[in-house]
Tab-separated table of C-alpha atoms in Angstrom:
chain	number	residue	atom	x	y	z
U	171	MET	CA	0.000	0.000	0.000
U	172	ILE	CA	1.294	3.460	-0.882
U	173	ASP	CA	1.860	5.651	2.192
U	174	LEU	CA	0.766	9.196	1.402
U	175	GLU	CA	0.758	10.642	4.899
U	176	GLY	CA	0.294	14.408	4.726
U	177	VAL	CA	-1.635	14.332	1.420
U	178	SER	CA	-5.372	14.753	1.953
U	179	ALA	CA	-7.916	12.485	0.283
U	180	GLN	CA	-9.764	15.551	-1.008
U	181	ALA	CA	-6.624	16.933	-2.673
U	182	LEU	CA	-6.007	13.574	-4.352
U	183	SER	CA	-9.603	13.318	-5.513
U	184	ASP	CA	-9.569	16.855	-6.924
U	185	THR	CA	-6.296	16.209	-8.762
U	186	ILE	CA	-7.438	12.922	-10.297
U	187	GLY	CA	-10.657	14.588	-11.430
U	188	ALA	CA	-8.645	17.400	-13.026
U	189	ILE	CA	-6.499	14.828	-14.861
U	190	TYR	CA	-9.538	13.259	-16.534
U	191	ASP	CA	-10.906	16.658	-17.482
U	192	CYS	CA	-7.685	17.089	-19.480
U	193	ALA	CA	-8.494	13.983	-21.549
U	194	LEU	CA	-11.163	15.929	-23.406
U	195	ASP	CA	-9.712	19.424	-23.066
U	196	PRO	CA	-5.884	19.364	-23.278
U	197	GLN	CA	-5.728	23.094	-22.583
U	198	LEU	CA	-6.478	22.252	-18.942
U	199	TRP	CA	-3.108	20.475	-18.588
U	200	PRO	CA	-1.114	23.558	-17.405
U	201	GLU	CA	-3.341	24.019	-14.367
U	202	THR	CA	-3.382	20.279	-13.686
U	203	CYS	CA	0.417	20.026	-13.913
U	204	ARG	CA	0.627	22.758	-11.282
U	205	LYS	CA	-1.787	20.829	-9.042
U	206	ILE	CA	0.409	17.741	-9.291
U	207	ALA	CA	3.591	19.737	-8.648
U	208	ASP	CA	2.005	21.397	-5.617
U	209	LEU	CA	1.091	18.001	-4.159
U	210	CYS	CA	4.733	16.915	-4.247
U	211	GLU	CA	6.108	20.324	-3.231
U	212	SER	CA	7.876	20.982	-6.529
U	213	THR	CA	8.884	24.281	-8.096
U	214	GLY	CA	8.573	23.242	-11.741
U	215	GLY	CA	6.950	20.595	-13.896
U	216	GLY	CA	4.948	19.775	-16.978
U	217	ILE	CA	4.731	17.296	-19.832
U	218	CYS	CA	7.615	16.602	-22.194
U	219	VAL	CA	7.222	14.978	-25.631
U	220	HIS	CA	10.296	13.272	-27.065
U	221	ASP	CA	10.401	12.606	-30.785
U	222	MET	CA	12.945	9.791	-31.013
U	223	ARG	CA	12.954	9.782	-34.818
U	224	HIS	CA	13.813	13.443	-35.223
U	225	VAL	CA	15.659	13.757	-31.894
U	226	GLN	CA	13.377	16.542	-30.724
U	227	ASN	CA	12.344	17.343	-27.185
U	228	ASP	CA	9.226	19.518	-26.915
U	229	GLN	CA	8.076	20.883	-23.575
U	230	LEU	CA	4.303	21.160	-23.244
U	231	PHE	CA	2.431	22.918	-20.477
U	232	VAL	CA	5.627	23.486	-18.467
U	233	PHE	CA	6.144	26.048	-15.720
U	234	GLY	CA	8.872	27.051	-13.287
U	235	TYR	CA	11.785	26.877	-15.776
U	236	GLN	CA	13.932	29.471	-17.492
U	237	PRO	CA	13.792	29.274	-21.309
U	238	GLU	CA	17.564	28.754	-21.370
U	239	PHE	CA	17.193	25.624	-19.247
U	240	LEU	CA	14.524	24.168	-21.538
U	241	ASP	CA	16.755	24.792	-24.565
U	242	LYS	CA	19.707	23.102	-22.878
U	243	LEU	CA	17.595	20.166	-21.705
U	244	GLY	CA	16.238	19.696	-25.221
U	245	SER	CA	19.697	19.722	-26.819
U	246	GLN	CA	21.148	17.228	-24.311
U	247	TYR	CA	18.146	15.045	-23.558
U	248	ALA	CA	19.244	12.165	-25.794
U	249	GLN	CA	22.465	11.793	-23.744
U	250	SER	CA	20.794	12.339	-20.374
U	251	PRO	CA	20.139	9.775	-17.615
U	252	MET	CA	16.434	10.453	-18.182
U	253	ALA	CA	16.521	9.199	-21.785
U	254	ALA	CA	18.319	5.997	-20.846
U	255	ALA	CA	15.989	5.331	-17.917
U	256	ASP	CA	12.935	5.850	-20.149
U	257	ILE	CA	14.157	3.265	-22.663
U	258	VAL	CA	14.425	0.632	-19.950
U	259	ALA	CA	11.350	1.685	-17.970
U	260	GLY	CA	7.833	0.573	-18.650
U	261	ILE	CA	5.029	3.028	-19.239
U	262	GLY	CA	4.131	4.522	-15.872
U	263	ASP	CA	7.362	3.538	-14.078
U	264	VAL	CA	8.421	6.367	-11.756
U	265	ASN	CA	12.060	7.503	-11.718
U	266	ILE	CA	14.054	10.127	-9.843
U	267	LEU	CA	17.400	11.547	-10.927
U	268	SER	CA	18.870	11.215	-7.432
U	269	THR	CA	18.553	7.413	-7.271
U	270	ASP	CA	22.369	7.322	-7.388
U	271	ARG	CA	23.179	10.759	-6.001
U	272	GLN	CA	26.937	10.493	-6.269
U	273	GLU	CA	26.877	9.454	-9.913
U	274	LEU	CA	24.369	12.248	-10.620
U	275	LEU	CA	26.583	14.897	-9.008
U	276	GLU	CA	29.594	13.692	-10.997
U	277	SER	CA	27.745	13.574	-14.327
U	278	ARG	CA	28.096	16.153	-17.045
U	279	PHE	CA	24.308	16.341	-17.263
U	280	TYR	CA	24.107	17.609	-13.696
U	281	GLN	CA	27.076	19.962	-13.997
U	282	GLU	CA	26.095	21.481	-17.345
U	283	VAL	CA	22.293	21.260	-17.394
U	284	LEU	CA	20.903	21.158	-13.843
U	285	ALA	CA	23.399	22.927	-11.582
U	286	PRO	CA	23.631	26.220	-13.554
U	287	PHE	CA	19.879	26.690	-13.025
U	288	GLY	CA	19.808	25.598	-9.391
U	289	LEU	CA	17.913	22.352	-10.008
U	290	THR	CA	18.603	19.596	-7.488
U	291	ASP	CA	16.342	16.708	-8.532
U	292	MET	CA	13.655	15.641	-11.006
U	293	ILE	CA	10.907	13.019	-10.753
U	294	TRP	CA	9.058	11.684	-13.804
U	295	PHE	CA	7.366	8.735	-15.516
U	296	PRO	CA	6.841	7.813	-19.191
U	297	ALA	CA	3.128	8.267	-19.790
U	298	LEU	CA	2.542	7.562	-23.486
U	299	ARG	CA	4.326	5.862	-26.385
U	300	THR	CA	3.041	6.096	-29.922
U	301	GLY	CA	5.439	5.056	-32.644
U	302	GLY	CA	8.608	7.112	-32.306
U	303	ARG	CA	7.134	9.570	-29.786
U	304	MET	CA	7.094	9.375	-26.050
U	305	ALA	CA	5.457	11.721	-23.565
U	306	SER	CA	6.465	11.923	-19.923
U	307	MET	CA	5.215	13.907	-16.947
U	308	HIS	CA	7.780	15.452	-14.626
U	309	ALA	CA	8.290	17.727	-11.660
U	310	SER	CA	11.478	19.226	-10.212
U	311	ARG	CA	12.979	20.832	-7.141
U	312	LYS	CA	15.619	23.507	-6.930
U	313	ASP	CA	17.987	25.366	-4.602
U	314	GLU	CA	18.034	23.921	-1.078
U	315	ALA	CA	14.982	21.655	-1.408
U	316	PRO	CA	15.599	18.024	-0.387
U	317	HIS	CA	15.765	15.207	-2.900
U	318	TYR	CA	12.570	13.318	-3.671
U	319	GLN	CA	11.713	10.563	-1.189
U	320	GLU	CA	9.259	7.658	-0.917
U	321	LEU	CA	6.289	9.998	-0.333
U	322	GLU	CA	6.714	11.767	-3.677
U	323	ILE	CA	7.508	8.522	-5.495
U	324	GLY	CA	4.354	6.968	-4.038
U	325	LEU	CA	2.281	9.963	-5.077
U	326	PHE	CA	3.539	9.785	-8.672
U	327	LYS	CA	2.871	6.020	-8.741
U	328	LEU	CA	-0.699	6.678	-7.659
U	329	LEU	CA	-1.297	9.385	-10.278
U	330	SER	CA	0.580	7.643	-13.087
U	331	PRO	CA	-2.207	5.359	-14.425
U	332	HIS	CA	-4.696	8.244	-14.481
U	333	VAL	CA	-2.316	10.524	-16.406
U	334	ARG	CA	-1.534	7.712	-18.832
U	335	ARG	CA	-5.195	7.062	-19.610
U	336	ALA	CA	-5.996	10.737	-19.998
U	337	LEU	CA	-3.082	11.299	-22.373
U	338	THR	CA	-3.892	8.151	-24.359
U	339	ILE	CA	-7.487	9.203	-24.945
U	340	SER	CA	-6.539	12.779	-25.776
U	341	ASP	CA	-3.668	11.812	-28.084
U	342	ALA	CA	-5.612	9.085	-29.870
U	343	LEU	CA	-8.673	11.172	-30.557
U	344	ASP	CA	-6.798	14.453	-31.039
U	345	LEU	CA	-9.784	16.204	-29.512
U	346	ARG	CA	-8.339	19.657	-30.063
U	347	THR	CA	-9.269	19.405	-33.752
U	348	LEU	CA	-11.897	16.682	-33.797
U	349	HIS	CA	-15.363	17.356	-35.215
U	350	SER	CA	-18.293	15.028	-34.656
U	351	GLU	CA	-18.650	14.205	-38.346
U	352	MET	CA	-15.018	13.026	-38.395
U	353	LEU	CA	-15.324	10.798	-35.326
U	354	GLU	CA	-15.893	7.488	-37.068
U	355	LYS	CA	-12.947	7.979	-39.425
U	356	THR	CA	-10.729	9.014	-36.524
U	357	LEU	CA	-11.696	6.062	-34.340
U	358	ASP	CA	-11.085	3.582	-37.138
U	359	VAL	CA	-7.367	4.349	-37.253
U	360	LEU	CA	-6.813	3.657	-33.539
U	361	ALA	CA	-4.882	0.578	-32.457
U	362	ALA	CA	-7.108	0.236	-29.389
U	363	GLY	CA	-10.564	-1.222	-29.769
U	364	VAL	CA	-13.293	1.378	-29.150
U	365	PHE	CA	-16.834	0.280	-28.294
U	366	LEU	CA	-19.587	2.870	-27.839
U	367	THR	CA	-22.521	1.543	-25.830
U	368	ALA	CA	-26.005	2.854	-25.151
U	369	ARG	CA	-27.455	3.287	-21.672
U	370	ASP	CA	-28.885	-0.256	-21.745
U	371	GLY	CA	-25.525	-1.759	-22.723
U	372	ARG	CA	-26.219	-2.254	-26.441
U	373	VAL	CA	-23.192	-1.702	-28.683
U	374	VAL	CA	-23.991	1.214	-31.004
U	375	TYR	CA	-20.562	1.489	-32.624
U	376	MET	CA	-17.293	-0.451	-32.954
U	377	ASN	CA	-14.149	0.809	-34.620
U	378	ALA	CA	-12.049	-1.446	-36.880
U	379	ALA	CA	-9.796	-2.602	-34.033
U	380	ALA	CA	-12.818	-3.504	-31.896
U	381	GLU	CA	-14.274	-5.542	-34.756
U	382	ARG	CA	-10.993	-7.471	-35.011
U	383	GLN	CA	-11.021	-8.142	-31.259
U	384	VAL	CA	-14.578	-9.490	-31.483
U	385	THR	CA	-13.733	-11.601	-34.543
U	386	ILE	CA	-10.773	-13.171	-32.745
U	387	GLY	CA	-13.138	-13.853	-29.855
U	388	THR	CA	-10.640	-15.196	-27.319
U	389	SER	CA	-11.423	-12.476	-24.754
U	390	ILE	CA	-14.455	-10.494	-25.922
U	391	ARG	CA	-17.485	-11.343	-28.076
U	392	ILE	CA	-20.861	-9.826	-29.042
U	393	LEU	CA	-23.949	-11.636	-27.772
U	394	ASN	CA	-27.448	-10.203	-28.295
U	395	ASN	CA	-25.813	-6.966	-29.463
U	396	ARG	CA	-23.998	-6.556	-26.125
U	397	LEU	CA	-20.363	-6.991	-25.110
U	398	ASP	CA	-19.823	-10.510	-23.787
U	399	PRO	CA	-16.412	-11.222	-22.181
U	400	VAL	CA	-15.415	-14.893	-22.287
U	401	ASP	CA	-14.447	-14.779	-18.610
U	402	ALA	CA	-17.552	-14.971	-16.387
U	403	ALA	CA	-16.197	-12.638	-13.686
U	404	ALA	CA	-15.201	-10.059	-16.308
U	405	ARG	CA	-18.656	-10.380	-17.910
U	406	ALA	CA	-20.376	-9.518	-14.646
U	407	ALA	CA	-17.927	-6.697	-13.835
U	408	LEU	CA	-18.275	-5.077	-17.260
U	409	SER	CA	-22.064	-5.246	-17.188
U	410	LYS	CA	-22.127	-3.664	-13.740
U	411	ALA	CA	-19.632	-0.970	-14.778
U	412	ILE	CA	-21.729	0.028	-17.812
U	413	GLU	CA	-24.855	0.151	-15.654
U	414	ARG	CA	-23.148	2.201	-12.943
U	415	SER	CA	-21.687	4.515	-15.559
U	416	ALA	CA	-25.121	5.421	-16.855
U	417	ALA	CA	-26.470	5.951	-13.328
U	418	ASP	CA	-23.470	7.984	-12.168
U	419	ASP	CA	-23.630	10.188	-15.238
U	420	VAL	CA	-27.143	11.282	-14.275
U	421	ASP	CA	-26.134	12.567	-10.828
U	422	GLY	CA	-22.805	14.029	-11.957
U	423	THR	CA	-20.513	11.549	-10.173
U	424	ALA	CA	-19.323	9.792	-13.317
U	425	GLY	CA	-15.733	8.697	-13.497
U	426	GLU	CA	-13.403	6.421	-15.433
U	427	ARG	CA	-13.110	2.723	-14.589
U	428	SER	CA	-10.678	0.058	-15.721
U	429	LEU	CA	-11.335	-3.683	-15.883
U	430	ALA	CA	-9.349	-6.770	-16.841
U	431	ILE	CA	-10.859	-8.761	-19.738
U	432	PRO	CA	-8.774	-11.968	-19.671
U	433	ASP	CA	-8.769	-14.904	-22.050
U	434	GLU	CA	-8.307	-18.551	-21.101
U	435	ASN	CA	-4.505	-18.416	-21.491
U	436	GLY	CA	-3.693	-15.641	-19.018
U	437	ALA	CA	-3.579	-12.852	-21.631
U	438	GLY	CA	-6.338	-10.527	-22.791
U	439	TYR	CA	-7.218	-6.841	-22.692
U	440	ILE	CA	-7.488	-3.902	-20.323
U	441	ALA	CA	-10.840	-2.159	-20.732
U	442	THR	CA	-11.092	1.518	-19.790
U	443	LEU	CA	-14.687	2.690	-19.521
U	444	LEU	CA	-15.439	6.397	-19.844
U	445	PRO	CA	-18.960	7.902	-19.419
U	446	VAL	CA	-19.801	10.209	-22.325
U	447	GLN	CA	-23.240	11.619	-21.527
U	448	ARG	CA	-22.146	14.955	-20.115
U	449	GLY	CA	-20.695	18.185	-21.547
U	450	HIS	CA	-18.041	18.000	-24.235
U	451	ARG	CA	-18.018	14.220	-24.337
U	452	ARG	CA	-21.760	14.111	-25.132
U	453	ASP	CA	-21.325	16.579	-27.997
U	454	ILE	CA	-18.585	14.462	-29.562
U	455	VAL	CA	-20.451	11.145	-29.577
U	456	ALA	CA	-23.892	12.647	-30.233
U	457	PRO	CA	-24.244	10.947	-33.658
U	458	PHE	CA	-24.125	7.535	-31.946
U	459	ALA	CA	-26.458	8.212	-28.962
U	460	ALA	CA	-23.832	6.561	-26.773
U	461	SER	CA	-23.696	6.485	-22.984
U	462	ALA	CA	-20.191	5.053	-22.509
U	463	ALA	CA	-16.970	4.641	-24.473
U	464	ILE	CA	-14.956	1.500	-23.769
U	465	PHE	CA	-11.317	1.452	-24.871
U	466	MET	CA	-10.047	-2.147	-25.188
U	467	GLN	CA	-6.244	-2.321	-25.248
U	468	ASP	CA	-3.809	-5.227	-25.363
U	469	PRO	CA	-1.156	-4.204	-22.775
U	470	LEU	CA	1.532	-6.095	-24.698
U	471	GLU	CA	1.121	-4.059	-27.895
U	472	ALA	CA	3.059	-0.940	-26.753
U	473	PRO	CA	5.746	-0.210	-29.375
U	474	LEU	CA	9.341	-0.648	-28.288
U	475	MET	CA	11.907	2.135	-28.198
U	476	PRO	CA	15.436	1.558	-29.587
U	477	GLY	CA	17.339	-0.818	-27.284
U	478	GLU	CA	14.369	-1.431	-24.989
U	479	ALA	CA	13.790	-5.079	-25.861
U	480	PHE	CA	17.516	-5.868	-25.605
U	481	ALA	CA	17.799	-4.115	-22.232
U	482	ARG	CA	14.782	-5.880	-20.797
U	483	LEU	CA	15.853	-9.265	-22.120
U	484	HIS	CA	19.235	-9.020	-20.395
U	485	LYS	CA	18.052	-6.956	-17.379
U	486	LEU	CA	20.367	-4.028	-18.110
U	487	THR	CA	20.104	-0.931	-15.944
U	488	GLY	CA	19.536	2.505	-17.437
U	489	ALA	CA	23.174	3.461	-16.801
U	490	GLU	CA	24.415	0.286	-18.496
U	491	LEU	CA	22.207	0.887	-21.519
U	492	ARG	CA	23.481	4.458	-21.862
U	493	VAL	CA	27.044	3.128	-22.033
U	494	LEU	CA	26.078	0.395	-24.505
U	495	LEU	CA	24.306	2.823	-26.865
U	496	ALA	CA	27.300	5.186	-26.738
U	497	LEU	CA	29.686	2.347	-27.610
U	498	ALA	CA	27.339	1.248	-30.398
U	499	GLN	CA	27.999	4.621	-32.069
U	500	GLY	CA	31.632	3.575	-32.512
U	501	LEU	CA	33.036	5.353	-29.471
U	502	GLY	CA	35.782	3.905	-27.305
U	503	ALA	CA	35.513	3.651	-23.525
U	504	ARG	CA	37.254	6.991	-22.956
U	505	GLU	CA	35.173	8.762	-25.615
U	506	ALA	CA	31.968	7.267	-24.231
U	507	ALA	CA	32.904	8.391	-20.724
U	508	ASP	CA	33.572	11.902	-21.986
U	509	MET	CA	30.283	12.061	-23.893
U	510	LEU	CA	28.251	10.746	-20.939
U	511	GLY	CA	30.067	12.865	-18.377
U	512	ILE	CA	31.207	9.914	-16.251
U	513	GLY	CA	34.597	8.404	-15.451
U	514	GLU	CA	36.259	5.843	-17.714
U	515	PRO	CA	36.440	3.329	-14.806
U	516	THR	CA	32.666	3.643	-14.486
U	517	VAL	CA	32.265	2.802	-18.183
U	518	ARG	CA	34.490	-0.266	-17.798
U	519	SER	CA	32.586	-1.326	-14.682
U	520	HIS	CA	29.297	-1.123	-16.576
U	521	LEU	CA	30.865	-3.125	-19.406
U	522	GLN	CA	31.885	-5.931	-17.029
U	523	HIS	CA	28.348	-6.072	-15.645
U	524	MET	CA	26.935	-6.274	-19.184
U	525	PHE	CA	29.404	-9.037	-20.141
U	526	ALA	CA	28.141	-11.073	-17.188
U	527	LYS	CA	24.475	-10.452	-17.961
U	528	THR	CA	24.776	-11.221	-21.694
U	529	HIS	CA	27.314	-14.063	-21.355
U	530	THR	CA	29.773	-12.289	-23.639
U	531	LEU	CA	33.513	-11.856	-23.103
U	532	ARG	CA	34.465	-8.870	-25.259
U	533	GLN	CA	33.035	-5.534	-26.289
U	534	ALA	CA	32.899	-6.669	-29.925
U	535	ASP	CA	30.788	-9.694	-28.962
U	536	LEU	CA	28.435	-7.506	-26.915
U	537	LEU	CA	27.929	-5.059	-29.788
U	538	ARG	CA	27.423	-7.914	-32.240
U	539	LEU	CA	24.735	-9.336	-29.967
U	540	LEU	CA	23.013	-5.939	-29.790
U	541	GLN	CA	23.113	-5.560	-33.590
U	542	SER	CA	21.697	-9.031	-34.161
U	543	SER	CA	18.826	-8.180	-31.779
U	544	THR	CA	17.873	-5.005	-33.680
U	545	PRO	CA	14.928	-5.475	-36.063
U	546	ALA	CA	15.186	-4.641	-39.748
U	547	VAL	CA	14.311	-1.087	-40.729
U	548	ARG	CA	11.529	-2.352	-42.968
U	549	ALA	CA	9.801	-5.641	-43.571
U	550	PRO	CA	10.934	-7.588	-46.655
U	551	GLN	CA	8.920	-6.733	-49.763
U	552	PRO	CA	7.715	-9.397	-52.209
U	553	ALA	CA	10.442	-8.357	-54.656
U	554	ASP	CA	13.071	-9.033	-51.978
U	555	LEU	CA	11.960	-12.645	-51.404
């Protein structure tokens, strides 16, 4: 259980409610980011979007930072401890820069990016991955403020799934530009299955992904025009959630719910149910006379970032992966140490740990193993076969 002593239940409830408001109105994120930063006594924060293909780092809805710091962070993000940690971490995993304080203080990232602007620590979690983009939420402390502790980490862990769902819905639907007449076309390009249901539970719309999930039929089916999970417990829970959603929406207490929709083999989907009968949500789905939107997502379908699968397979740490990716660029140990802002002995120590984890003996063997684990840039075309 997460210990959040000193954080009131009302403050948590208000913040979580504000997060879900952002799902349908992204312009509310600046105020919500400040709410989250206030809860963990931070001086700055916001949402950062990293474009891994074009090596761009865009700060959205940020506050508490000098423009010069944001420019410097953007130019050095790819070589930062944050980038390496995000490659290894799963969506929603909370990290703090001061996990290894001594290594942080000795790093070039701290000396050149954080220290000149008085920043002492940052806390963050990856919240969304779509193709080559990744969005993360962060907060920071500066000057004499203490490093983040278990309380702040626990708070971020609690808020993480709510932020992730809100960003996923907002990003997928792109509600800032969506018009009702474009809804069906927009929903059909989503990877997640989207089911719109009426107040009595009847399915009034399925996007293309939802139709595929129903056709496969290992976790979810349609019976009498209603969603019918294969698992009996999930069937009862989903029916009750749809019913409660309609009732809650009437008295204004509606909120998001998530349910497991398993198959017989221990896999399946995560269903996120969102009431849509009030305000902006109602206007968007008006053509379908829907009461609830159910997003059905396979949790194993998140796209991988470069090096992520290799790091997870061999249980590499973020620091080890940073060294490996630097060496993969053709740098020697001394050059890699200089680029990463750490000592050459630290690079060699990380190398020894990676040799042991990957059962390799030399740097050349390690790099060959990494290269052989990297997927082809494109799938073979018929002419290539």
